[in-house]
């Protein structure tokens, strides 16, 4: 029964619980329908609570964010400041560089103006000194003229055998000295004095004879007047048409003869980059004035005005033209323009034709007398002594003797030889005959040096490895009148060693003459080719001092030749009649099949170590016909 009642109460309790649940759900549904937002409030409350929690943390985050922004702002401002500073520094540096460039330009301008001022002062000093020397020379000439007349008068009064000659004797110290003493001259003394006089006068008369021969040849060949313009020799000489002795197969030549007493001349040189050239200026005594070379202009164009010493440069040409003063009226110009290879000849001709020579007063140029006949040296060798000295004294009027020759000129007076006078050998027999004989011997002796290299055999020459190297300053002879005459006869217009150094080889390493029946090799060790600022050439000549005829028309090897090097960098050259192996034919010069030959090495604008003999050309070695082609 108890179990039944329990079950009834349990069922009743469940019913009550279900009823209560139903009522609760119904009430909740009514509330949701009446105010939906109320149902969302718990969720919103939770959300707000969550937001409220985050809002509690936001001031810290905001402070951190603000600090970061401030830092970034400061960093940006600092970067902008640095950028401004860098721009300011760059602008300051640029301004400083601009100021430095401007200051440099101003300094260069001032330096140039100072150099021009010094150059004007130097020219003025030179002209003043030249004028002073000219006055002194003129005074000396007048004194010599009066002295000569007085001497002639004394001779006519019966003192013909009394002359004042230079004699050698010993001084108190026992050393030899030359002094002037009035003595009774013997025929032997007069003959010796006349011989010296002939040698002394020889270059001046020869220069005039060469001028005449060149003028005639230029007129006949192309109708060119050498006193007005250059004669251009625009072909490389070959074995069949080579003028003179030792013709050079490395250059084109342009020649002119000037008479500066009639007119100054303008010389204009075109730009020649990468090409060596040299314009030689030779006075009437065969003395070389400083040459105009590519070293002076650096390959750029140049303008010069040539005047007789003591004259003033016309005002219109002072600024633009460099003056060149010549001590004599007669003056030779000889331009040499490098030809690198046969295919280069057209370009070389182009710059050669651009050379300009213009007389300022062409109307004053007189026609030049022409004396046709044999070569000048051969003409003078057989010339009458009195005619020779007559031409000499006539030339002295416009081509005065150098001041250093005063002693020699003083001796000439005693032979009756003086400027402007035409009475010679004012001596009685047998002194007159001795004087004529002495002068004649001097003239005939010069003939032996014509077409002969023996004139270069000077005691001052240097012999190195069989090569004979002339270190004499050609064109500056001092009182070595015999040497000056010998070189004038053998090689008229020889260059100074600083412009062109020449070395001649006639013997091999065994001391035997170079012979066409043998083969030879010449080895230049690495870095030992001829040292030059210009260029070098090695030319082969026959025994007659002419180019060797060969099918290749190859007469020289030069610094422009495409030479083949050995593996160690050395250069071996071959000299033989037959071609070597094909590999070495670029290094080959054909030799004559018979007879002797010689090699001439020319260094144009040699470097100091060549002039000082610190550089040595190698020996030439004979060898068997191992390299000859079969």
JSON list of N, CA, C and O in Angstrom, two decimals, residues 215-266:
[
{"chain": "A", "resi": 215, "resn": "UNK", "atom": "N", "xyz": [118.24, 75.01, -107.45]},
{"chain": "A", "resi": 215, "resn": "UNK", "atom": "CA", "xyz": [117.30, 75.93, -108.10]},
{"chain": "A", "resi": 215, "resn": "UNK", "atom": "C", "xyz": [117.10, 75.55, -109.55]},
{"chain": "A", "resi": 215, "resn": "UNK", "atom": "O", "xyz": [115.98, 75.54, -110.07]},
{"chain": "A", "resi": 216, "resn": "UNK", "atom": "N", "xyz": [118.20, 75.24, -110.22]},
{"chain": "A", "resi": 216, "resn": "UNK", "atom": "CA", "xyz": [118.10, 74.84, -111.62]},
{"chain": "A", "resi": 216, "resn": "UNK", "atom": "C", "xyz": [117.30, 73.55, -111.77]},
{"chain": "A", "resi": 216, "resn": "UNK", "atom": "O", "xyz": [116.42, 73.44, -112.64]},
{"chain": "A", "resi": 217, "resn": "UNK", "atom": "N", "xyz": [117.58, 72.56, -110.93]},
{"chain": "A", "resi": 217, "resn": "UNK", "atom": "CA", "xyz": [116.89, 71.28, -111.02]},
{"chain": "A", "resi": 217, "resn": "UNK", "atom": "C", "xyz": [115.39, 71.44, -110.76]},
{"chain": "A", "resi": 217, "resn": "UNK", "atom": "O", "xyz": [114.57, 70.82, -111.45]},
{"chain": "A", "resi": 218, "resn": "UNK", "atom": "N", "xyz": [115.02, 72.26, -109.77]},
{"chain": "A", "resi": 218, "resn": "UNK", "atom": "CA", "xyz": [113.59, 72.46, -109.46]},
{"chain": "A", "resi": 218, "resn": "UNK", "atom": "C", "xyz": [112.86, 73.16, -110.60]},
{"chain": "A", "resi": 218, "resn": "UNK", "atom": "O", "xyz": [111.72, 72.83, -110.92]},
{"chain": "A", "resi": 219, "resn": "UNK", "atom": "N", "xyz": [113.53, 74.13, -111.22]},
{"chain": "A", "resi": 219, "resn": "UNK", "atom": "CA", "xyz": [112.90, 74.82, -112.35]},
{"chain": "A", "resi": 219, "resn": "UNK", "atom": "C", "xyz": [112.71, 73.89, -113.53]},
{"chain": "A", "resi": 219, "resn": "UNK", "atom": "O", "xyz": [111.66, 73.90, -114.20]},
{"chain": "A", "resi": 220, "resn": "UNK", "atom": "N", "xyz": [113.72, 73.08, -113.81]},
{"chain": "A", "resi": 220, "resn": "UNK", "atom": "CA", "xyz": [113.62, 72.17, -114.95]},
{"chain": "A", "resi": 220, "resn": "UNK", "atom": "C", "xyz": [112.61, 71.07, -114.71]},
{"chain": "A", "resi": 220, "resn": "UNK", "atom": "O", "xyz": [111.90, 70.65, -115.63]},
{"chain": "A", "resi": 221, "resn": "UNK", "atom": "N", "xyz": [112.51, 70.60, -113.48]},
{"chain": "A", "resi": 221, "resn": "UNK", "atom": "CA", "xyz": [111.60, 69.49, -113.18]},
{"chain": "A", "resi": 221, "resn": "UNK", "atom": "C", "xyz": [110.14, 69.92, -113.15]},
{"chain": "A", "resi": 221, "resn": "UNK", "atom": "O", "xyz": [109.28, 69.28, -113.77]},
{"chain": "A", "resi": 222, "resn": "UNK", "atom": "N", "xyz": [109.85, 71.01, -112.43]},
{"chain": "A", "resi": 222, "resn": "UNK", "atom": "CA", "xyz": [108.44, 71.38, -112.24]},
{"chain": "A", "resi": 222, "resn": "UNK", "atom": "C", "xyz": [108.18, 72.87, -112.34]},
{"chain": "A", "resi": 222, "resn": "UNK", "atom": "O", "xyz": [107.08, 73.34, -112.03]},
{"chain": "A", "resi": 223, "resn": "UNK", "atom": "N", "xyz": [109.17, 73.64, -112.73]},
{"chain": "A", "resi": 223, "resn": "UNK", "atom": "CA", "xyz": [108.98, 75.08, -112.82]},
{"chain": "A", "resi": 223, "resn": "UNK", "atom": "C", "xyz": [108.81, 75.75, -111.47]},
{"chain": "A", "resi": 223, "resn": "UNK", "atom": "O", "xyz": [108.16, 76.79, -111.37]},
{"chain": "A", "resi": 224, "resn": "UNK", "atom": "N", "xyz": [109.41, 75.16, -110.43]},
{"chain": "A", "resi": 224, "resn": "UNK", "atom": "CA", "xyz": [109.28, 75.69, -109.07]},
{"chain": "A", "resi": 224, "resn": "UNK", "atom": "C", "xyz": [110.45, 76.62, -108.77]},
{"chain": "A", "resi": 224, "resn": "UNK", "atom": "O", "xyz": [111.61, 76.28, -109.05]},
{"chain": "A", "resi": 225, "resn": "UNK", "atom": "N", "xyz": [110.15, 77.80, -108.22]},
{"chain": "A", "resi": 225, "resn": "UNK", "atom": "CA", "xyz": [111.17, 78.74, -107.77]},
{"chain": "A", "resi": 225, "resn": "UNK", "atom": "C", "xyz": [111.41, 78.48, -106.28]},
{"chain": "A", "resi": 225, "resn": "UNK", "atom": "O", "xyz": [110.53, 78.75, -105.45]},
{"chain": "A", "resi": 226, "resn": "UNK", "atom": "N", "xyz": [112.58, 77.96, -105.95]},
{"chain": "A", "resi": 226, "resn": "UNK", "atom": "CA", "xyz": [112.86, 77.58, -104.57]},
{"chain": "A", "resi": 226, "resn": "UNK", "atom": "C", "xyz": [112.93, 78.76, -103.63]},
{"chain": "A", "resi": 226, "resn": "UNK", "atom": "O", "xyz": [112.91, 78.58, -102.40]},
{"chain": "A", "resi": 227, "resn": "UNK", "atom": "N", "xyz": [113.03, 79.98, -104.15]},
{"chain": "A", "resi": 227, "resn": "UNK", "atom": "CA", "xyz": [113.05, 81.15, -103.27]},
{"chain": "A", "resi": 227, "resn": "UNK", "atom": "C", "xyz": [111.65, 81.61, -102.90]},
{"chain": "A", "resi": 227, "resn": "UNK", "atom": "O", "xyz": [111.49, 82.53, -102.10]},
{"chain": "A", "resi": 228, "resn": "UNK", "atom": "N", "xyz": [110.63, 80.96, -103.46]},
{"chain": "A", "resi": 228, "resn": "UNK", "atom": "CA", "xyz": [109.24, 81.37, -103.22]},
{"chain": "A", "resi": 228, "resn": "UNK", "atom": "C", "xyz": [108.38, 80.27, -102.63]},
{"chain": "A", "resi": 228, "resn": "UNK", "atom": "O", "xyz": [107.36, 80.54, -102.00]},
{"chain": "A", "resi": 229, "resn": "UNK", "atom": "N", "xyz": [108.75, 79.03, -102.82]},
{"chain": "A", "resi": 229, "resn": "UNK", "atom": "CA", "xyz": [107.91, 77.93, -102.34]},
{"chain": "A", "resi": 229, "resn": "UNK", "atom": "C", "xyz": [108.75, 76.66, -102.21]},
{"chain": "A", "resi": 229, "resn": "UNK", "atom": "O", "xyz": [109.89, 76.58, -102.68]},
{"chain": "A", "resi": 230, "resn": "UNK", "atom": "N", "xyz": [108.14, 75.66, -101.55]},
{"chain": "A", "resi": 230, "resn": "UNK", "atom": "CA", "xyz": [108.78, 74.36, -101.40]},
{"chain": "A", "resi": 230, "resn": "UNK", "atom": "C", "xyz": [108.75, 73.59, -102.72]},
{"chain": "A", "resi": 230, "resn": "UNK", "atom": "O", "xyz": [107.77, 73.65, -103.47]},
{"chain": "A", "resi": 231, "resn": "UNK", "atom": "N", "xyz": [109.81, 72.85, -102.95]},
{"chain": "A", "resi": 231, "resn": "UNK", "atom": "CA", "xyz": [109.78, 71.81, -103.97]},
{"chain": "A", "resi": 231, "resn": "UNK", "atom": "C", "xyz": [109.54, 70.49, -103.24]},
{"chain": "A", "resi": 231, "resn": "UNK", "atom": "O", "xyz": [110.35, 70.09, -102.40]},
{"chain": "A", "resi": 232, "resn": "UNK", "atom": "N", "xyz": [108.43, 69.82, -103.55]},
{"chain": "A", "resi": 232, "resn": "UNK", "atom": "CA", "xyz": [108.07, 68.59, -102.86]},
{"chain": "A", "resi": 232, "resn": "UNK", "atom": "C", "xyz": [108.57, 67.38, -103.64]},
{"chain": "A", "resi": 232, "resn": "UNK", "atom": "O", "xyz": [108.16, 67.15, -104.77]},
{"chain": "A", "resi": 233, "resn": "UNK", "atom": "N", "xyz": [109.44, 66.63, -103.01]},
{"chain": "A", "resi": 233, "resn": "UNK", "atom": "CA", "xyz": [109.85, 65.34, -103.55]},
{"chain": "A", "resi": 233, "resn": "UNK", "atom": "C", "xyz": [108.92, 64.30, -102.94]},
{"chain": "A", "resi": 233, "resn": "UNK", "atom": "O", "xyz": [109.11, 63.86, -101.80]},
{"chain": "A", "resi": 234, "resn": "UNK", "atom": "N", "xyz": [107.88, 63.93, -103.69]},
{"chain": "A", "resi": 234, "resn": "UNK", "atom": "CA", "xyz": [106.78, 63.16, -103.11]},
{"chain": "A", "resi": 234, "resn": "UNK", "atom": "C", "xyz": [106.83, 61.67, -103.44]},
{"chain": "A", "resi": 234, "resn": "UNK", "atom": "O", "xyz": [105.82, 60.99, -103.39]},
{"chain": "A", "resi": 235, "resn": "UNK", "atom": "N", "xyz": [108.00, 61.16, -103.77]},
{"chain": "A", "resi": 235, "resn": "UNK", "atom": "CA", "xyz": [108.17, 59.73, -104.01]},
{"chain": "A", "resi": 235, "resn": "UNK", "atom": "C", "xyz": [109.28, 59.21, -103.12]},
{"chain": "A", "resi": 235, "resn": "UNK", "atom": "O", "xyz": [110.28, 59.89, -102.87]},
{"chain": "A", "resi": 236, "resn": "UNK", "atom": "N", "xyz": [109.12, 57.98, -102.67]},
{"chain": "A", "resi": 236, "resn": "UNK", "atom": "CA", "xyz": [110.20, 57.32, -101.94]},
{"chain": "A", "resi": 236, "resn": "UNK", "atom": "C", "xyz": [111.25, 56.88, -102.96]},
{"chain": "A", "resi": 236, "resn": "UNK", "atom": "O", "xyz": [110.91, 56.25, -103.97]},
{"chain": "A", "resi": 237, "resn": "UNK", "atom": "N", "xyz": [112.52, 57.21, -102.76]},
{"chain": "A", "resi": 237, "resn": "UNK", "atom": "CA", "xyz": [113.53, 56.79, -103.73]},
{"chain": "A", "resi": 237, "resn": "UNK", "atom": "C", "xyz": [113.65, 55.28, -103.81]},
{"chain": "A", "resi": 237, "resn": "UNK", "atom": "O", "xyz": [113.36, 54.56, -102.86]},
{"chain": "A", "resi": 238, "resn": "UNK", "atom": "N", "xyz": [114.04, 54.81, -104.99]},
{"chain": "A", "resi": 238, "resn": "UNK", "atom": "CA", "xyz": [114.31, 53.39, -105.14]},
{"chain": "A", "resi": 238, "resn": "UNK", "atom": "C", "xyz": [115.68, 53.22, -105.77]},
{"chain": "A", "resi": 238, "resn": "UNK", "atom": "O", "xyz": [116.41, 54.19, -106.03]},
{"chain": "A", "resi": 239, "resn": "UNK", "atom": "N", "xyz": [116.06, 51.98, -106.03]},
{"chain": "A", "resi": 239, "resn": "UNK", "atom": "CA", "xyz": [117.41, 51.70, -106.51]},
{"chain": "A", "resi": 239, "resn": "UNK", "atom": "C", "xyz": [117.67, 52.27, -107.89]},
{"chain": "A", "resi": 239, "resn": "UNK", "atom": "O", "xyz": [118.82, 52.52, -108.25]},
{"chain": "A", "resi": 240, "resn": "UNK", "atom": "N", "xyz": [116.61, 52.49, -108.69]},
{"chain": "A", "resi": 240, "resn": "UNK", "atom": "CA", "xyz": [116.80, 52.96, -110.06]},
{"chain": "A", "resi": 240, "resn": "UNK", "atom": "C", "xyz": [116.79, 54.48, -110.18]},
{"chain": "A", "resi": 240, "resn": "UNK", "atom": "O", "xyz": [117.25, 55.03, -111.18]},
{"chain": "A", "resi": 241, "resn": "UNK", "atom": "N", "xyz": [116.26, 55.18, -109.21]},
{"chain": "A", "resi": 241, "resn": "UNK", "atom": "CA", "xyz": [116.20, 56.64, -109.30]},
{"chain": "A", "resi": 241, "resn": "UNK", "atom": "C", "xyz": [116.38, 57.24, -107.91]},
{"chain": "A", "resi": 241, "resn": "UNK", "atom": "O", "xyz": [115.48, 57.84, -107.34]},
{"chain": "A", "resi": 242, "resn": "UNK", "atom": "N", "xyz": [117.56, 57.06, -107.38]},
{"chain": "A", "resi": 242, "resn": "UNK", "atom": "CA", "xyz": [117.87, 57.58, -106.05]},
{"chain": "A", "resi": 242, "resn": "UNK", "atom": "C", "xyz": [118.89, 58.70, -106.19]},
{"chain": "A", "resi": 242, "resn": "UNK", "atom": "O", "xyz": [120.00, 58.48, -106.68]},
{"chain": "A", "resi": 243, "resn": "UNK", "atom": "N", "xyz": [118.55, 59.92, -105.79]},
{"chain": "A", "resi": 243, "resn": "UNK", "atom": "CA", "xyz": [119.49, 61.03, -105.93]},
{"chain": "A", "resi": 243, "resn": "UNK", "atom": "C", "xyz": [120.59, 60.98, -104.88]},
{"chain": "A", "resi": 243, "resn": "UNK", "atom": "O", "xyz": [120.38, 60.60, -103.74]},
{"chain": "A", "resi": 244, "resn": "UNK", "atom": "N", "xyz": [121.80, 61.39, -105.28]},
{"chain": "A", "resi": 244, "resn": "UNK", "atom": "CA", "xyz": [122.90, 61.53, -104.33]},
{"chain": "A", "resi": 244, "resn": "UNK", "atom": "C", "xyz": [123.33, 60.20, -103.74]},
{"chain": "A", "resi": 244, "resn": "UNK", "atom": "O", "xyz": [123.06, 59.12, -104.27]},
{"chain": "A", "resi": 245, "resn": "UNK", "atom": "N", "xyz": [124.00, 60.30, -102.60]},
{"chain": "A", "resi": 245, "resn": "UNK", "atom": "CA", "xyz": [124.48, 59.11, -101.91]},
{"chain": "A", "resi": 245, "resn": "UNK", "atom": "C", "xyz": [123.63, 58.86, -100.68]},
{"chain": "A", "resi": 245, "resn": "UNK", "atom": "O", "xyz": [122.96, 59.75, -100.16]},
{"chain": "A", "resi": 246, "resn": "UNK", "atom": "N", "xyz": [123.63, 57.61, -100.24]},
{"chain": "A", "resi": 246, "resn": "UNK", "atom": "CA", "xyz": [122.89, 57.20, -99.05]},
{"chain": "A", "resi": 246, "resn": "UNK", "atom": "C", "xyz": [121.45, 57.73, -99.05]},
{"chain": "A", "resi": 246, "resn": "UNK", "atom": "O", "xyz": [121.00, 58.35, -98.09]},
{"chain": "A", "resi": 247, "resn": "UNK", "atom": "N", "xyz": [120.69, 57.51, -100.14]},
{"chain": "A", "resi": 247, "resn": "UNK", "atom": "CA", "xyz": [119.30, 57.99, -100.16]},
{"chain": "A", "resi": 247, "resn": "UNK", "atom": "C", "xyz": [118.48, 57.33, -99.06]},
{"chain": "A", "resi": 247, "resn": "UNK", "atom": "O", "xyz": [118.72, 56.17, -98.72]},
{"chain": "A", "resi": 248, "resn": "UNK", "atom": "N", "xyz": [117.52, 58.05, -98.56]},
{"chain": "A", "resi": 248, "resn": "UNK", "atom": "CA", "xyz": [116.74, 57.55, -97.42]},
{"chain": "A", "resi": 248, "resn": "UNK", "atom": "C", "xyz": [115.35, 57.13, -97.89]},
{"chain": "A", "resi": 248, "resn": "UNK", "atom": "O", "xyz": [114.62, 57.93, -98.48]},
{"chain": "A", "resi": 249, "resn": "UNK", "atom": "N", "xyz": [115.02, 55.90, -97.58]},
{"chain": "A", "resi": 249, "resn": "UNK", "atom": "CA", "xyz": [113.75, 55.34, -98.02]},
{"chain": "A", "resi": 249, "resn": "UNK", "atom": "C", "xyz": [112.71, 55.38, -96.92]},
{"chain": "A", "resi": 249, "resn": "UNK", "atom": "O", "xyz": [111.79, 54.56, -96.90]},
{"chain": "A", "resi": 250, "resn": "UNK", "atom": "N", "xyz": [112.83, 56.34, -96.00]},
{"chain": "A", "resi": 250, "resn": "UNK", "atom": "CA", "xyz": [111.89, 56.39, -94.87]},
{"chain": "A", "resi": 250, "resn": "UNK", "atom": "C", "xyz": [111.14, 57.72, -94.77]},
{"chain": "A", "resi": 250, "resn": "UNK", "atom": "O", "xyz": [110.36, 57.90, -93.85]},
{"chain": "A", "resi": 251, "resn": "UNK", "atom": "N", "xyz": [111.39, 58.67, -95.70]},
{"chain": "A", "resi": 251, "resn": "UNK", "atom": "CA", "xyz": [110.81, 60.01, -95.55]},
{"chain": "A", "resi": 251, "resn": "UNK", "atom": "C", "xyz": [110.52, 60.63, -96.92]},
{"chain": "A", "resi": 251, "resn": "UNK", "atom": "O", "xyz": [111.14, 60.26, -97.93]},
{"chain": "A", "resi": 252, "resn": "UNK", "atom": "N", "xyz": [109.59, 61.58, -96.91]},
{"chain": "A", "resi": 252, "resn": "UNK", "atom": "CA", "xyz": [109.38, 62.47, -98.05]},
{"chain": "A", "resi": 252, "resn": "UNK", "atom": "C", "xyz": [110.08, 63.79, -97.74]},
{"chain": "A", "resi": 252, "resn": "UNK", "atom": "O", "xyz": [110.12, 64.23, -96.60]},
{"chain": "A", "resi": 253, "resn": "UNK", "atom": "N", "xyz": [110.61, 64.45, -98.79]},
{"chain": "A", "resi": 253, "resn": "UNK", "atom": "CA", "xyz": [111.41, 65.65, -98.60]},
{"chain": "A", "resi": 253, "resn": "UNK", "atom": "C", "xyz": [110.74, 66.85, -99.27]},
{"chain": "A", "resi": 253, "resn": "UNK", "atom": "O", "xyz": [110.13, 66.72, -100.33]},
{"chain": "A", "resi": 254, "resn": "UNK", "atom": "N", "xyz": [110.92, 68.01, -98.65]},
{"chain": "A", "resi": 254, "resn": "UNK", "atom": "CA", "xyz": [110.47, 69.28, -99.23]},
{"chain": "A", "resi": 254, "resn": "UNK", "atom": "C", "xyz": [111.60, 70.29, -99.02]},
{"chain": "A", "resi": 254, "resn": "UNK", "atom": "O", "xyz": [112.07, 70.48, -97.89]},
{"chain": "A", "resi": 255, "resn": "UNK", "atom": "N", "xyz": [112.00, 70.98, -100.11]},
{"chain": "A", "resi": 255, "resn": "UNK", "atom": "CA", "xyz": [113.20, 71.82, -100.09]},
{"chain": "A", "resi": 255, "resn": "UNK", "atom": "C", "xyz": [112.87, 73.25, -100.51]},
{"chain": "A", "resi": 255, "resn": "UNK", "atom": "O", "xyz": [112.05, 73.47, -101.41]},
{"chain": "A", "resi": 256, "resn": "UNK", "atom": "N", "xyz": [113.54, 74.21, -99.86]},
{"chain": "A", "resi": 256, "resn": "UNK", "atom": "CA", "xyz": [113.45, 75.62, -100.26]},
{"chain": "A", "resi": 256, "resn": "UNK", "atom": "C", "xyz": [114.76, 76.31, -99.91]},
{"chain": "A", "resi": 256, "resn": "UNK", "atom": "O", "xyz": [115.43, 75.93, -98.94]},
{"chain": "A", "resi": 257, "resn": "UNK", "atom": "N", "xyz": [115.12, 77.33, -100.71]},
{"chain": "A", "resi": 257, "resn": "UNK", "atom": "CA", "xyz": [116.30, 78.17, -100.43]},
{"chain": "A", "resi": 257, "resn": "UNK", "atom": "C", "xyz": [115.82, 79.61, -100.31]},
{"chain": "A", "resi": 257, "resn": "UNK", "atom": "O", "xyz": [115.18, 80.13, -101.21]},
{"chain": "A", "resi": 258, "resn": "UNK", "atom": "N", "xyz": [116.15, 80.26, -99.20]},
{"chain": "A", "resi": 258, "resn": "UNK", "atom": "CA", "xyz": [115.64, 81.59, -98.91]},
{"chain": "A", "resi": 258, "resn": "UNK", "atom": "C", "xyz": [116.77, 82.62, -98.97]},
{"chain": "A", "resi": 258, "resn": "UNK", "atom": "O", "xyz": [117.92, 82.30, -98.66]},
{"chain": "A", "resi": 259, "resn": "UNK", "atom": "N", "xyz": [116.41, 83.84, -99.33]},
{"chain": "A", "resi": 259, "resn": "UNK", "atom": "CA", "xyz": [117.30, 85.00, -99.21]},
{"chain": "A", "resi": 259, "resn": "UNK", "atom": "C", "xyz": [116.61, 85.98, -98.26]},
{"chain": "A", "resi": 259, "resn": "UNK", "atom": "O", "xyz": [115.78, 86.79, -98.68]},
{"chain": "A", "resi": 260, "resn": "UNK", "atom": "N", "xyz": [116.95, 85.89, -96.99]},
{"chain": "A", "resi": 260, "resn": "UNK", "atom": "CA", "xyz": [116.24, 86.65, -95.97]},
{"chain": "A", "resi": 260, "resn": "UNK", "atom": "C", "xyz": [116.51, 88.15, -96.06]},
{"chain": "A", "resi": 260, "resn": "UNK", "atom": "O", "xyz": [115.75, 88.93, -95.48]},
{"chain": "A", "resi": 261, "resn": "UNK", "atom": "N", "xyz": [117.55, 88.58, -96.76]},
{"chain": "A", "resi": 261, "resn": "UNK", "atom": "CA", "xyz": [117.79, 90.01, -96.90]},
{"chain": "A", "resi": 261, "resn": "UNK", "atom": "C", "xyz": [116.69, 90.66, -97.73]},
{"chain": "A", "resi": 261, "resn": "UNK", "atom": "O", "xyz": [116.45, 91.87, -97.64]},
{"chain": "A", "resi": 262, "resn": "UNK", "atom": "N", "xyz": [116.02, 89.88, -98.57]},
{"chain": "A", "resi": 262, "resn": "UNK", "atom": "CA", "xyz": [114.97, 90.40, -99.43]},
{"chain": "A", "resi": 262, "resn": "UNK", "atom": "C", "xyz": [113.59, 90.36, -98.79]},
{"chain": "A", "resi": 262, "resn": "UNK", "atom": "O", "xyz": [112.77, 91.23, -99.04]},
{"chain": "A", "resi": 263, "resn": "UNK", "atom": "N", "xyz": [113.35, 89.37, -97.96]},
{"chain": "A", "resi": 263, "resn": "UNK", "atom": "CA", "xyz": [112.01, 89.23, -97.38]},
{"chain": "A", "resi": 263, "resn": "UNK", "atom": "C", "xyz": [112.01, 88.23, -96.23]},
{"chain": "A", "resi": 263, "resn": "UNK", "atom": "O", "xyz": [112.68, 87.20, -96.31]},
{"chain": "A", "resi": 264, "resn": "UNK", "atom": "N", "xyz": [111.25, 88.50, -95.16]},
{"chain": "A", "resi": 264, "resn": "UNK", "atom": "CA", "xyz": [110.94, 87.44, -94.18]},
{"chain": "A", "resi": 264, "resn": "UNK", "atom": "C", "xyz": [110.00, 86.41, -94.82]},
{"chain": "A", "resi": 264, "resn": "UNK", "atom": "O", "xyz": [109.33, 86.70, -95.82]},
{"chain": "A", "resi": 265, "resn": "UNK", "atom": "N", "xyz": [109.94, 85.23, -94.24]},
{"chain": "A", "resi": 265, "resn": "UNK", "atom": "CA", "xyz": [109.08, 84.17, -94.76]},
{"chain": "A", "resi": 265, "resn": "UNK", "atom": "C", "xyz": [108.18, 83.64, -93.65]},
{"chain": "A", "resi": 265, "resn": "UNK", "atom": "O", "xyz": [108.61, 83.49, -92.51]},
{"chain": "A", "resi": 266, "resn": "UNK", "atom": "N", "xyz": [106.94, 83.33, -94.03]},
{"chain": "A", "resi": 266, "resn": "UNK", "atom": "CA", "xyz": [106.01, 82.66, -93.11]},
{"chain": "A", "resi": 266, "resn": "UNK", "atom": "C", "xyz": [106.05, 81.16, -93.40]},
{"chain": "A", "resi": 266, "resn": "UNK", "atom": "O", "xyz": [105.93, 80.74, -94.55]}
]
